[in-house]
């Protein structure tokens, strides 16, 4: 089941993408918090504007340096424990939204990642129980002001700026999906920049969420970003970035200069 949030006729709805892939069945309420109940409205996927399928209630909790080859390309040490950081929910945007390149950074990089949406309150969970707290998965990109990440010594500015966290195109709810065998790809203007597989994570999804839940309580609607494979690189205003996980879906965002939005 693929859960979408979308705007049509100036109203925001939740829905489920029909199996035919061309229609959306509207829901009465957010399926994260209630059993999905059809609203009776059906829309063509073409006529709706997809939004981020979730706005995290409290945080986007992320791990840095979770793929060894990416650690090597940036010339860092392999961490001994997961290296956690957060992106604020104000960084979240959806498919086709603009990514505003901050004026204070000379280098913003794309980082394609698997995102996981949490469905319950989670604290100190065992690895084996993690599947019971996952609502679904989505495609994410952890845009990073690389120069500021190095300069600042911590990552709030580098990874927390507005529009730095596109999520989409839907939340894929499929218990049969093997989270450790998904193909991640990132293209810039049609050129393949990143291609990796979640089997190369140093801390697999379930271990990561268990670890995170021992640090801070996870809330329904929180999103976990699980790290990026190698191939990160800079983007410039005017370019279009496509974020794709072959088994889930894809979406694109255009980069614009900060002044272009004023
Ligand atoms: Mg990242």
mmCIF file of C-alpha atoms and ligand atoms in Angstrom:
data_model
loop_
_atom_site.group_PDB
_atom_site.id
_atom_site.type_symbol
_atom_site.label_atom_id
_atom_site.label_comp_id
_atom_site.label_asym_id
_atom_site.label_seq_id
_atom_site.Cartn_x
_atom_site.Cartn_y
_atom_site.Cartn_z
ATOM 1 C CA UNK A 1 0.000 0.000 0.000
ATOM 2 C CA UNK A 2 1.310 3.453 -0.949
ATOM 3 C CA UNK A 3 0.126 6.330 1.216
ATOM 4 C CA UNK A 4 0.221 9.829 -0.240
ATOM 5 C CA UNK A 5 -0.544 13.304 1.055
ATOM 6 C CA UNK A 6 -1.636 15.674 -1.670
ATOM 7 C CA UNK A 7 -3.218 18.963 -2.523
ATOM 8 C CA UNK A 8 -6.139 19.234 -4.888
ATOM 9 C CA UNK A 9 -8.522 22.201 -5.290
ATOM 10 C CA UNK A 10 -6.701 24.033 -2.464
ATOM 11 C CA UNK A 11 -7.368 21.260 0.038
ATOM 12 C CA UNK A 12 -4.906 18.801 1.536
ATOM 13 C CA UNK A 13 -5.905 15.129 1.586
ATOM 14 C CA UNK A 14 -4.440 11.766 2.463
ATOM 15 C CA UNK A 15 -4.892 8.925 0.032
ATOM 16 C CA UNK A 16 -3.800 5.531 -1.206
ATOM 17 C CA UNK A 17 -2.394 5.062 -4.684
ATOM 18 C CA UNK A 18 -4.593 2.627 -6.610
ATOM 19 C CA UNK A 19 -2.916 -0.534 -7.903
ATOM 20 C CA UNK A 20 -3.252 0.818 -11.456
ATOM 21 C CA UNK A 21 -0.742 3.519 -10.490
ATOM 22 C CA UNK A 22 -2.823 6.271 -12.091
ATOM 23 C CA UNK A 23 -5.452 7.029 -9.463
ATOM 24 C CA UNK A 24 -5.563 8.016 -5.810
ATOM 25 C CA UNK A 25 -8.329 6.964 -3.443
ATOM 26 C CA UNK A 26 -8.945 9.692 -0.871
ATOM 27 C CA UNK A 27 -8.984 8.842 2.840
ATOM 28 C CA UNK A 28 -11.038 10.430 5.598
ATOM 29 C CA UNK A 29 -8.003 10.979 7.851
ATOM 30 C CA UNK A 30 -4.256 10.489 8.259
ATOM 31 C CA UNK A 31 -3.748 6.684 8.146
ATOM 32 C CA UNK A 32 -0.822 7.065 10.549
ATOM 33 C CA UNK A 33 -3.335 7.729 13.324
ATOM 34 C CA UNK A 34 -6.467 5.813 12.301
ATOM 35 C CA UNK A 35 -7.513 2.830 10.215
ATOM 36 C CA UNK A 36 -7.642 3.908 6.550
ATOM 37 C CA UNK A 37 -11.243 4.710 5.640
ATOM 38 C CA UNK A 38 -12.093 5.800 2.060
ATOM 39 C CA UNK A 39 -13.502 9.307 1.743
ATOM 40 C CA UNK A 40 -15.396 8.314 -1.404
ATOM 41 C CA UNK A 41 -13.335 10.655 -3.600
ATOM 42 C CA UNK A 42 -11.060 9.325 -6.327
ATOM 43 C CA UNK A 43 -8.559 11.525 -8.145
ATOM 44 C CA UNK A 44 -6.325 11.035 -11.126
ATOM 45 C CA UNK A 45 -2.687 11.072 -9.985
ATOM 46 C CA UNK A 46 -2.110 13.647 -12.761
ATOM 47 C CA UNK A 47 -4.512 16.177 -11.252
ATOM 48 C CA UNK A 48 -3.105 16.159 -7.704
ATOM 49 C CA UNK A 49 0.019 17.818 -6.346
ATOM 50 C CA UNK A 50 1.929 15.328 -4.176
ATOM 51 C CA UNK A 51 3.238 16.735 -0.889
ATOM 52 C CA UNK A 52 5.685 15.280 1.584
ATOM 53 C CA UNK A 53 3.748 12.164 2.672
ATOM 54 C CA UNK A 54 4.511 12.965 6.306
ATOM 55 C CA UNK A 55 5.473 16.027 8.318
ATOM 56 C CA UNK A 56 7.514 14.654 11.202
ATOM 57 C CA UNK A 57 5.825 15.492 14.518
ATOM 58 C CA UNK A 58 9.066 16.031 16.388
ATOM 59 C CA UNK A 59 12.172 15.230 14.348
ATOM 60 C CA UNK A 60 14.013 13.706 11.456
ATOM 61 C CA UNK A 61 16.626 11.586 13.211
ATOM 62 C CA UNK A 62 19.567 10.735 10.991
ATOM 63 C CA UNK A 63 22.799 8.788 10.906
ATOM 64 C CA UNK A 64 25.954 10.028 9.231
ATOM 65 C CA UNK A 65 28.645 7.806 7.732
ATOM 66 C CA UNK A 66 26.657 4.568 7.562
ATOM 67 C CA UNK A 67 28.169 3.345 4.266
ATOM 68 C CA UNK A 68 31.917 2.607 4.347
ATOM 69 C CA UNK A 69 32.603 3.710 0.791
ATOM 70 C CA UNK A 70 30.961 7.100 1.446
ATOM 71 C CA UNK A 71 33.106 7.515 4.593
ATOM 72 C CA UNK A 72 36.193 6.852 2.484
ATOM 73 C CA UNK A 73 35.220 9.310 -0.276
ATOM 74 C CA UNK A 74 35.045 12.116 2.312
ATOM 75 C CA UNK A 75 38.281 10.918 3.922
ATOM 76 C CA UNK A 76 36.727 10.328 7.348
ATOM 77 C CA UNK A 77 37.335 7.591 9.927
ATOM 78 C CA UNK A 78 34.831 4.718 10.154
ATOM 79 C CA UNK A 79 32.809 5.551 13.294
ATOM 80 C CA UNK A 80 32.739 3.023 16.159
ATOM 81 C CA UNK A 81 29.103 3.800 16.950
ATOM 82 C CA UNK A 82 26.301 5.307 14.809
ATOM 83 C CA UNK A 83 26.907 9.052 14.385
ATOM 84 C CA UNK A 84 23.521 10.667 15.023
ATOM 85 C CA UNK A 85 22.206 14.111 14.116
ATOM 86 C CA UNK A 86 18.807 15.701 13.515
ATOM 87 C CA UNK A 87 17.126 17.713 10.821
ATOM 88 C CA UNK A 88 14.218 19.911 12.010
ATOM 89 C CA UNK A 89 10.756 19.247 10.595
ATOM 90 C CA UNK A 90 10.935 22.718 9.000
ATOM 91 C CA UNK A 91 13.551 21.280 6.592
ATOM 92 C CA UNK A 92 10.997 18.888 5.092
ATOM 93 C CA UNK A 93 9.579 19.495 1.614
ATOM 94 C CA UNK A 94 7.877 17.230 -0.916
ATOM 95 C CA UNK A 95 8.163 16.125 -4.549
ATOM 96 C CA UNK A 96 8.605 18.987 -7.059
ATOM 97 C CA UNK A 97 9.159 21.567 -4.311
ATOM 98 C CA UNK A 98 12.099 23.936 -4.781
ATOM 99 C CA UNK A 99 15.358 23.400 -2.900
ATOM 100 C CA UNK A 100 16.716 26.806 -1.930
ATOM 101 C CA UNK A 101 20.519 26.854 -2.104
ATOM 102 C CA UNK A 102 21.564 28.936 0.922
ATOM 103 C CA UNK A 103 23.500 32.103 0.093
ATOM 104 C CA UNK A 104 25.977 31.354 2.917
ATOM 105 C CA UNK A 105 27.187 28.062 1.431
ATOM 106 C CA UNK A 106 29.469 27.553 -1.544
ATOM 107 C CA UNK A 107 28.825 23.814 -1.716
ATOM 108 C CA UNK A 108 25.539 21.986 -1.206
ATOM 109 C CA UNK A 109 25.649 18.211 -1.822
ATOM 110 C CA UNK A 110 22.925 15.670 -2.551
ATOM 111 C CA UNK A 111 22.708 12.547 -0.330
ATOM 112 C CA UNK A 112 20.119 9.959 -1.421
ATOM 113 C CA UNK A 113 18.822 7.954 1.579
ATOM 114 C CA UNK A 114 16.212 5.433 2.661
ATOM 115 C CA UNK A 115 13.734 7.040 5.083
ATOM 116 C CA UNK A 116 11.678 5.136 7.658
ATOM 117 C CA UNK A 117 8.425 6.464 9.140
ATOM 118 C CA UNK A 118 7.777 5.516 12.779
ATOM 119 C CA UNK A 119 4.200 4.605 13.803
ATOM 120 C CA UNK A 120 4.226 4.400 17.604
ATOM 121 C CA UNK A 121 5.970 5.831 20.647
ATOM 122 C CA UNK A 122 9.289 3.975 20.821
ATOM 123 C CA UNK A 123 11.772 3.848 23.702
ATOM 124 C CA UNK A 124 14.530 1.285 24.360
ATOM 125 C CA UNK A 125 13.260 -1.167 21.769
ATOM 126 C CA UNK A 126 14.992 -4.494 21.071
ATOM 127 C CA UNK A 127 16.263 -5.040 17.528
ATOM 128 C CA UNK A 128 13.874 -7.963 16.987
ATOM 129 C CA UNK A 129 10.841 -5.812 17.845
ATOM 130 C CA UNK A 130 11.665 -2.900 15.502
ATOM 131 C CA UNK A 131 9.496 -4.190 12.604
ATOM 132 C CA UNK A 132 6.420 -3.652 14.824
ATOM 133 C CA UNK A 133 7.071 0.104 15.083
ATOM 134 C CA UNK A 134 7.709 0.859 11.404
ATOM 135 C CA UNK A 135 4.776 2.461 9.562
ATOM 136 C CA UNK A 136 6.476 2.409 6.170
ATOM 137 C CA UNK A 137 9.420 3.639 4.129
ATOM 138 C CA UNK A 138 10.046 6.443 1.664
ATOM 139 C CA UNK A 139 12.700 8.076 -0.480
ATOM 140 C CA UNK A 140 14.681 10.901 1.141
ATOM 141 C CA UNK A 141 17.548 13.207 0.313
ATOM 142 C CA UNK A 142 19.729 14.700 3.044
ATOM 143 C CA UNK A 143 20.957 17.896 1.363
ATOM 144 C CA UNK A 144 24.096 19.100 3.115
ATOM 145 C CA UNK A 145 26.042 22.374 3.039
ATOM 146 C CA UNK A 146 29.363 20.533 2.947
ATOM 147 C CA UNK A 147 31.573 23.582 3.513
ATOM 148 C CA UNK A 148 29.637 24.559 6.654
ATOM 149 C CA UNK A 149 29.617 20.970 7.921
ATOM 150 C CA UNK A 150 33.417 21.094 7.946
ATOM 151 C CA UNK A 151 33.667 24.679 9.198
ATOM 152 C CA UNK A 152 31.048 24.644 11.977
ATOM 153 C CA UNK A 153 32.187 21.589 13.948
ATOM 154 C CA UNK A 154 28.544 20.508 14.357
ATOM 155 C CA UNK A 155 25.899 20.069 11.735
ATOM 156 C CA UNK A 156 22.841 22.143 12.601
ATOM 157 C CA UNK A 157 23.350 24.743 9.879
ATOM 158 C CA UNK A 158 24.851 22.331 7.343
ATOM 159 C CA UNK A 159 21.981 19.854 7.494
ATOM 160 C CA UNK A 160 19.103 21.770 9.074
ATOM 161 C CA UNK A 161 18.490 24.546 6.591
ATOM 162 C CA UNK A 162 15.026 25.046 5.089
ATOM 163 C CA UNK A 163 14.224 22.741 2.129
ATOM 164 C CA UNK A 164 17.166 20.412 2.898
ATOM 165 C CA UNK A 165 14.998 17.334 3.442
ATOM 166 C CA UNK A 166 12.774 16.333 0.502
ATOM 167 C CA UNK A 167 10.638 13.255 1.288
ATOM 168 C CA UNK A 168 8.405 11.288 -1.053
ATOM 169 C CA UNK A 169 6.788 10.329 -3.249
ATOM 170 C CA UNK A 170 4.700 8.173 -0.880
ATOM 171 C CA UNK A 171 5.034 6.023 2.212
ATOM 172 C CA UNK A 172 5.384 2.448 1.017
ATOM 173 C CA UNK A 173 3.745 0.066 3.485
ATOM 174 C CA UNK A 174 4.899 -3.391 2.481
ATOM 175 C CA UNK A 175 6.025 -5.851 5.165
ATOM 176 C CA UNK A 176 7.618 -8.022 2.452
ATOM 177 C CA UNK A 177 10.037 -5.296 1.387
ATOM 178 C CA UNK A 178 13.607 -6.291 2.297
ATOM 179 C CA UNK A 179 14.956 -3.056 3.798
ATOM 180 C CA UNK A 180 18.517 -4.331 3.404
ATOM 181 C CA UNK A 181 18.284 -4.871 -0.336
ATOM 182 C CA UNK A 182 17.032 -1.635 -1.871
ATOM 183 C CA UNK A 183 18.634 0.209 -4.782
ATOM 184 C CA UNK A 184 19.348 3.896 -4.122
ATOM 185 C CA UNK A 185 20.008 6.271 -7.005
ATOM 186 C CA UNK A 186 20.469 10.011 -7.310
ATOM 187 C CA UNK A 187 20.577 11.840 -10.643
ATOM 188 C CA UNK A 188 21.428 15.458 -11.373
ATOM 189 C CA UNK A 189 20.056 16.724 -14.695
ATOM 190 C CA UNK A 190 19.688 13.094 -15.767
ATOM 191 C CA UNK A 191 23.289 12.168 -14.927
ATOM 192 C CA UNK A 192 23.586 9.260 -12.485
ATOM 193 C CA UNK A 193 25.630 10.525 -9.516
ATOM 194 C CA UNK A 194 24.909 7.976 -6.789
ATOM 195 C CA UNK A 195 24.052 4.304 -7.048
ATOM 196 C CA UNK A 196 24.157 2.102 -3.983
ATOM 197 C CA UNK A 197 22.345 -0.636 -2.109
ATOM 198 C CA UNK A 198 21.081 -0.666 1.470
ATOM 199 C CA UNK A 199 22.838 -4.028 1.956
ATOM 200 C CA UNK A 200 26.046 -1.991 2.354
ATOM 201 C CA UNK A 201 24.876 -0.172 5.508
ATOM 202 C CA UNK A 202 27.239 -0.647 8.441
ATOM 203 C CA UNK A 203 24.282 -0.434 10.870
ATOM 204 C CA UNK A 204 21.195 -2.024 9.317
ATOM 205 C CA UNK A 205 17.821 -0.306 9.746
ATOM 206 C CA UNK A 206 16.565 -2.385 12.679
ATOM 207 C CA UNK A 207 19.807 -2.049 14.652
ATOM 208 C CA UNK A 208 19.888 1.657 13.950
ATOM 209 C CA UNK A 209 16.335 2.289 15.189
ATOM 210 C CA UNK A 210 16.976 0.216 18.313
ATOM 211 C CA UNK A 211 20.130 2.243 18.983
ATOM 212 C CA UNK A 212 18.342 5.560 18.366
ATOM 213 C CA UNK A 213 15.478 4.595 20.708
ATOM 214 C CA UNK A 214 17.990 4.261 23.540
ATOM 215 C CA UNK A 215 19.040 7.868 22.951
ATOM 216 C CA UNK A 216 15.703 9.590 22.509
ATOM 217 C CA UNK A 217 12.044 8.631 22.371
ATOM 218 C CA UNK A 218 10.661 8.288 18.864
ATOM 219 C CA UNK A 219 7.152 9.566 18.182
ATOM 220 C CA UNK A 220 4.552 8.573 15.585
ATOM 221 C CA UNK A 221 5.411 10.359 12.356
ATOM 222 C CA UNK A 222 9.077 10.798 13.162
ATOM 223 C CA UNK A 223 11.300 9.974 10.190
ATOM 224 C CA UNK A 224 14.601 8.111 10.369
ATOM 225 C CA UNK A 225 17.240 8.745 7.688
ATOM 226 C CA UNK A 226 19.628 5.844 7.332
ATOM 227 C CA UNK A 227 22.717 7.289 5.632
ATOM 228 C CA UNK A 228 23.903 7.772 2.073
ATOM 229 C CA UNK A 229 26.064 5.606 -0.210
ATOM 230 C CA UNK A 230 29.107 6.989 -2.042
ATOM 231 C CA UNK A 231 28.891 9.395 -4.957
ATOM 232 C CA UNK A 232 27.766 12.559 -3.138
ATOM 233 C CA UNK A 233 28.464 15.745 -5.035
ATOM 234 C CA UNK A 234 27.516 19.397 -5.408
ATOM 235 C CA UNK A 235 24.382 20.882 -6.929
ATOM 236 C CA UNK A 236 23.923 24.331 -8.437
ATOM 237 C CA UNK A 237 20.868 26.559 -8.916
ATOM 238 C CA UNK A 238 18.975 25.547 -12.046
ATOM 239 C CA UNK A 239 19.789 21.857 -11.733
ATOM 240 C CA UNK A 240 17.152 19.178 -11.179
ATOM 241 C CA UNK A 241 17.869 16.414 -8.686
ATOM 242 C CA UNK A 242 16.025 13.096 -8.964
ATOM 243 C CA UNK A 243 15.927 10.924 -5.844
ATOM 244 C CA UNK A 244 15.033 7.282 -6.464
ATOM 245 C CA UNK A 245 14.767 3.980 -4.671
ATOM 246 C CA UNK A 246 13.935 1.514 -7.431
ATOM 247 C CA UNK A 247 11.698 -0.647 -5.224
ATOM 248 C CA UNK A 248 9.785 2.345 -3.767
ATOM 249 C CA UNK A 249 9.574 5.268 -6.215
ATOM 250 C CA UNK A 250 11.167 8.542 -7.232
ATOM 251 C CA UNK A 251 10.660 12.302 -7.263
ATOM 252 C CA UNK A 252 12.542 15.372 -8.450
ATOM 253 C CA UNK A 253 13.324 18.830 -7.087
ATOM 254 C CA UNK A 254 14.802 21.886 -8.778
ATOM 255 C CA UNK A 255 17.588 23.833 -7.050
ATOM 256 C CA UNK A 256 17.144 27.609 -6.918
ATOM 257 C CA UNK A 257 19.356 30.387 -5.583
ATOM 258 C CA UNK A 258 18.163 31.983 -2.344
ATOM 259 C CA UNK A 259 17.581 35.390 -3.993
ATOM 260 C CA UNK A 260 15.375 33.822 -6.683
ATOM 261 C CA UNK A 261 12.643 33.217 -4.112
ATOM 262 C CA UNK A 262 12.509 36.799 -2.778
HETATM 263 MG MG1 LIG B 1 23.178 11.884 5.102
#
